[in-house]
Amino acid sequence: QVQLVESGGGLVQPGGSLRLSCATSGIFFSIYTMGWYRQAPGKQRELVAHITSSGSTNYADSVKGRFTISRDNAKNTVDLQMNSLKPEDTAVYYCNAKTMMPGYWGQGTQVTVSS
């Protein structure tokens, strides 16, 4: 079965850093575009960053220069390094895997940025 498991969320002060990881199983990882999405209370889920099978990346304007997405095809994992965190980054962060077909979602991990 397909499984995506996020980890690394937590409470951090503004300006701090956090690294999220997504471990996958049950998919041919190397062919998938991997993405991180987030959803804050009362808001729609939004794309934070994605990385294609060839390594091309894209970021939401709100996180450019602060977040970095990376993948390790040998370990079937995708990470999101988050620096200079702001209260506006507070959300549940979800890992997503997709090809040209509808993808798969992890359960999410809570990130709270607060002093």
PDB file of C-alpha atoms in Angstrom:
ATOM      1  CA  GLN A   1       0.000   0.000   0.000  1.00  0.00           C
ATOM      2  CA  VAL A   2       0.993   3.606  -0.540  1.00  0.00           C
ATOM      3  CA  GLN A   3       2.160   5.482   2.507  1.00  0.00           C
ATOM      4  CA  LEU A   4       3.463   9.004   2.974  1.00  0.00           C
ATOM      5  CA  VAL A   5       4.529   9.972   6.474  1.00  0.00           C
ATOM      6  CA  GLU A   6       5.529  13.506   7.419  1.00  0.00           C
ATOM      7  CA  SER A   7       7.677  14.353  10.391  1.00  0.00           C
ATOM      8  CA  GLY A   8       9.585  17.284  11.831  1.00  0.00           C
ATOM      9  CA  GLY A   9       6.799  19.659  12.706  1.00  0.00           C
ATOM     10  CA  GLY A  10       6.642  21.488  15.975  1.00  0.00           C
ATOM     11  CA  LEU A  11       6.697  24.813  17.738  1.00  0.00           C
ATOM     12  CA  VAL A  12       9.335  27.333  16.732  1.00  0.00           C
ATOM     13  CA  GLN A  13       9.907  31.022  17.389  1.00  0.00           C
ATOM     14  CA  PRO A  14       9.742  33.607  14.600  1.00  0.00           C
ATOM     15  CA  GLY A  15      13.031  33.662  12.749  1.00  0.00           C
ATOM     16  CA  GLY A  16      13.744  30.067  13.625  1.00  0.00           C
ATOM     17  CA  SER A  17      14.189  27.027  11.424  1.00  0.00           C
ATOM     18  CA  LEU A  18      12.549  23.672  11.012  1.00  0.00           C
ATOM     19  CA  ARG A  19      13.150  20.756   8.680  1.00  0.00           C
ATOM     20  CA  LEU A  20      10.232  18.624   7.555  1.00  0.00           C
ATOM     21  CA  SER A  21      10.683  15.169   6.115  1.00  0.00           C
ATOM     22  CA  CYS A  22       8.357  12.918   4.152  1.00  0.00           C
ATOM     23  CA  ALA A  23       9.068   9.223   3.980  1.00  0.00           C
ATOM     24  CA  THR A  24       7.288   7.320   1.229  1.00  0.00           C
ATOM     25  CA  SER A  25       6.611   3.690   0.477  1.00  0.00           C
ATOM     26  CA  GLY A  26       4.517   1.790  -2.034  1.00  0.00           C
ATOM     27  CA  ILE A  27       5.283   4.094  -4.972  1.00  0.00           C
ATOM     28  CA  PHE A  28       7.943   4.197  -7.647  1.00  0.00           C
ATOM     29  CA  PHE A  29       9.334   7.305  -6.022  1.00  0.00           C
ATOM     30  CA  SER A  30      11.725   8.415  -8.746  1.00  0.00           C
ATOM     31  CA  ILE A  31       8.970   9.142 -11.287  1.00  0.00           C
ATOM     32  CA  TYR A  32       6.834  11.265  -8.969  1.00  0.00           C
ATOM     33  CA  THR A  33       6.643  14.978  -8.586  1.00  0.00           C
ATOM     34  CA  MET A  34       6.818  15.604  -4.856  1.00  0.00           C
ATOM     35  CA  GLY A  35       5.259  18.569  -3.175  1.00  0.00           C
ATOM     36  CA  TRP A  36       4.713  20.228   0.147  1.00  0.00           C
ATOM     37  CA  TYR A  37       1.377  21.891   0.778  1.00  0.00           C
ATOM     38  CA  ARG A  38       0.042  23.661   3.814  1.00  0.00           C
ATOM     39  CA  GLN A  39      -3.323  24.556   5.214  1.00  0.00           C
ATOM     40  CA  ALA A  40      -3.929  27.146   7.894  1.00  0.00           C
ATOM     41  CA  PRO A  41      -7.158  27.301   9.904  1.00  0.00           C
ATOM     42  CA  GLY A  42      -9.939  28.811   7.827  1.00  0.00           C
ATOM     43  CA  LYS A  43      -7.867  28.846   4.650  1.00  0.00           C
ATOM     44  CA  GLN A  44      -7.592  26.641   1.595  1.00  0.00           C
ATOM     45  CA  ARG A  45      -4.721  24.271   1.103  1.00  0.00           C
ATOM     46  CA  GLU A  46      -1.920  25.865  -0.881  1.00  0.00           C
ATOM     47  CA  LEU A  47       1.190  24.685  -2.638  1.00  0.00           C
ATOM     48  CA  VAL A  48       4.366  25.594  -0.791  1.00  0.00           C
ATOM     49  CA  ALA A  49       6.939  23.952  -3.032  1.00  0.00           C
ATOM     50  CA  HIS A  50       7.346  21.067  -5.409  1.00  0.00           C
ATOM     51  CA  ILE A  51      10.185  19.197  -7.013  1.00  0.00           C
ATOM     52  CA  THR A  52       9.852  17.151 -10.177  1.00  0.00           C
ATOM     53  CA  SER A  53      11.384  13.796 -10.965  1.00  0.00           C
ATOM     54  CA  SER A  54      14.165  15.622 -12.790  1.00  0.00           C
ATOM     55  CA  GLY A  55      14.872  17.947  -9.886  1.00  0.00           C
ATOM     56  CA  SER A  56      13.165  21.100 -11.099  1.00  0.00           C
ATOM     57  CA  THR A  57      11.752  23.134  -8.213  1.00  0.00           C
ATOM     58  CA  ASN A  58       9.047  25.709  -7.771  1.00  0.00           C
ATOM     59  CA  TYR A  59       8.094  27.764  -4.731  1.00  0.00           C
ATOM     60  CA  ALA A  60       5.215  29.881  -3.604  1.00  0.00           C
ATOM     61  CA  ASP A  61       6.161  33.553  -3.630  1.00  0.00           C
ATOM     62  CA  SER A  62       5.593  33.736   0.108  1.00  0.00           C
ATOM     63  CA  VAL A  63       8.387  31.265   0.853  1.00  0.00           C
ATOM     64  CA  LYS A  64      10.948  32.010  -1.855  1.00  0.00           C
ATOM     65  CA  GLY A  65      14.363  32.589  -0.392  1.00  0.00           C
ATOM     66  CA  ARG A  66      13.386  31.012   2.922  1.00  0.00           C
ATOM     67  CA  PHE A  67      12.344  27.436   2.129  1.00  0.00           C
ATOM     68  CA  THR A  68      14.201  24.763   0.195  1.00  0.00           C
ATOM     69  CA  ILE A  69      12.719  21.525  -1.086  1.00  0.00           C
ATOM     70  CA  SER A  70      14.928  18.547  -1.813  1.00  0.00           C
ATOM     71  CA  ARG A  71      14.550  14.871  -2.600  1.00  0.00           C
ATOM     72  CA  ASP A  72      16.619  11.770  -2.101  1.00  0.00           C
ATOM     73  CA  ASN A  73      15.645   9.143  -4.643  1.00  0.00           C
ATOM     74  CA  ALA A  74      17.803   6.540  -2.932  1.00  0.00           C
ATOM     75  CA  LYS A  75      15.869   6.946   0.312  1.00  0.00           C
ATOM     76  CA  ASN A  76      12.464   7.742  -1.215  1.00  0.00           C
ATOM     77  CA  THR A  77      12.190  10.902   0.848  1.00  0.00           C
ATOM     78  CA  VAL A  78      11.494  14.561   0.286  1.00  0.00           C
ATOM     79  CA  ASP A  79      12.443  17.302   2.726  1.00  0.00           C
ATOM     80  CA  LEU A  80      11.484  20.903   3.273  1.00  0.00           C
ATOM     81  CA  GLN A  81      14.033  23.099   4.977  1.00  0.00           C
ATOM     82  CA  MET A  82      12.277  26.117   6.436  1.00  0.00           C
ATOM     83  CA  ASN A  83      14.314  29.101   7.567  1.00  0.00           C
ATOM     84  CA  SER A  84      13.388  32.559   8.813  1.00  0.00           C
ATOM     85  CA  LEU A  85       9.997  31.287   9.841  1.00  0.00           C
ATOM     86  CA  LYS A  86       7.144  33.717  10.279  1.00  0.00           C
ATOM     87  CA  PRO A  87       3.866  33.429  12.186  1.00  0.00           C
ATOM     88  CA  GLU A  88       2.130  33.346   8.789  1.00  0.00           C
ATOM     89  CA  ASP A  89       3.834  30.009   8.126  1.00  0.00           C
ATOM     90  CA  THR A  90       1.761  28.378  10.854  1.00  0.00           C
ATOM     91  CA  ALA A  91      -0.222  25.559   9.262  1.00  0.00           C
ATOM     92  CA  VAL A  92      -0.519  21.844   8.859  1.00  0.00           C
ATOM     93  CA  TYR A  93       2.025  20.805   6.255  1.00  0.00           C
ATOM     94  CA  TYR A  94       1.217  17.941   3.925  1.00  0.00           C
ATOM     95  CA  CYS A  95       3.383  15.844   1.670  1.00  0.00           C
ATOM     96  CA  ASN A  96       2.052  14.987  -1.789  1.00  0.00           C
ATOM     97  CA  ALA A  97       3.195  12.608  -4.504  1.00  0.00           C
ATOM     98  CA  LYS A  98       1.798  12.715  -8.018  1.00  0.00           C
ATOM     99  CA  THR A  99       2.420  11.832 -11.624  1.00  0.00           C
ATOM    100  CA  MET A 100      -0.007  12.725 -14.394  1.00  0.00           C
ATOM    101  CA  MET A 101      -2.649  10.948 -12.352  1.00  0.00           C
ATOM    102  CA  PRO A 102      -4.184  12.053  -9.059  1.00  0.00           C
ATOM    103  CA  GLY A 103      -1.659  11.744  -6.303  1.00  0.00           C
ATOM    104  CA  TYR A 104      -1.292  10.657  -2.734  1.00  0.00           C
ATOM    105  CA  TRP A 105      -1.286  12.584   0.528  1.00  0.00           C
ATOM    106  CA  GLY A 106       0.327  12.187   3.877  1.00  0.00           C
ATOM    107  CA  GLN A 107      -1.435  12.806   7.163  1.00  0.00           C
ATOM    108  CA  GLY A 108       0.193  16.173   7.765  1.00  0.00           C
ATOM    109  CA  THR A 109       2.424  17.633  10.425  1.00  0.00           C
ATOM    110  CA  GLN A 110       1.691  20.749  12.461  1.00  0.00           C
ATOM    111  CA  VAL A 111       4.039  23.704  12.255  1.00  0.00           C
ATOM    112  CA  THR A 112       3.432  26.512  14.702  1.00  0.00           C
ATOM    113  CA  VAL A 113       5.491  29.696  14.583  1.00  0.00           C
ATOM    114  CA  SER A 114       4.926  31.780  17.664  1.00  0.00           C
ATOM    115  CA  SER A 115       6.774  33.635  20.361  1.00  0.00           C
TER     116      SER A 115
END
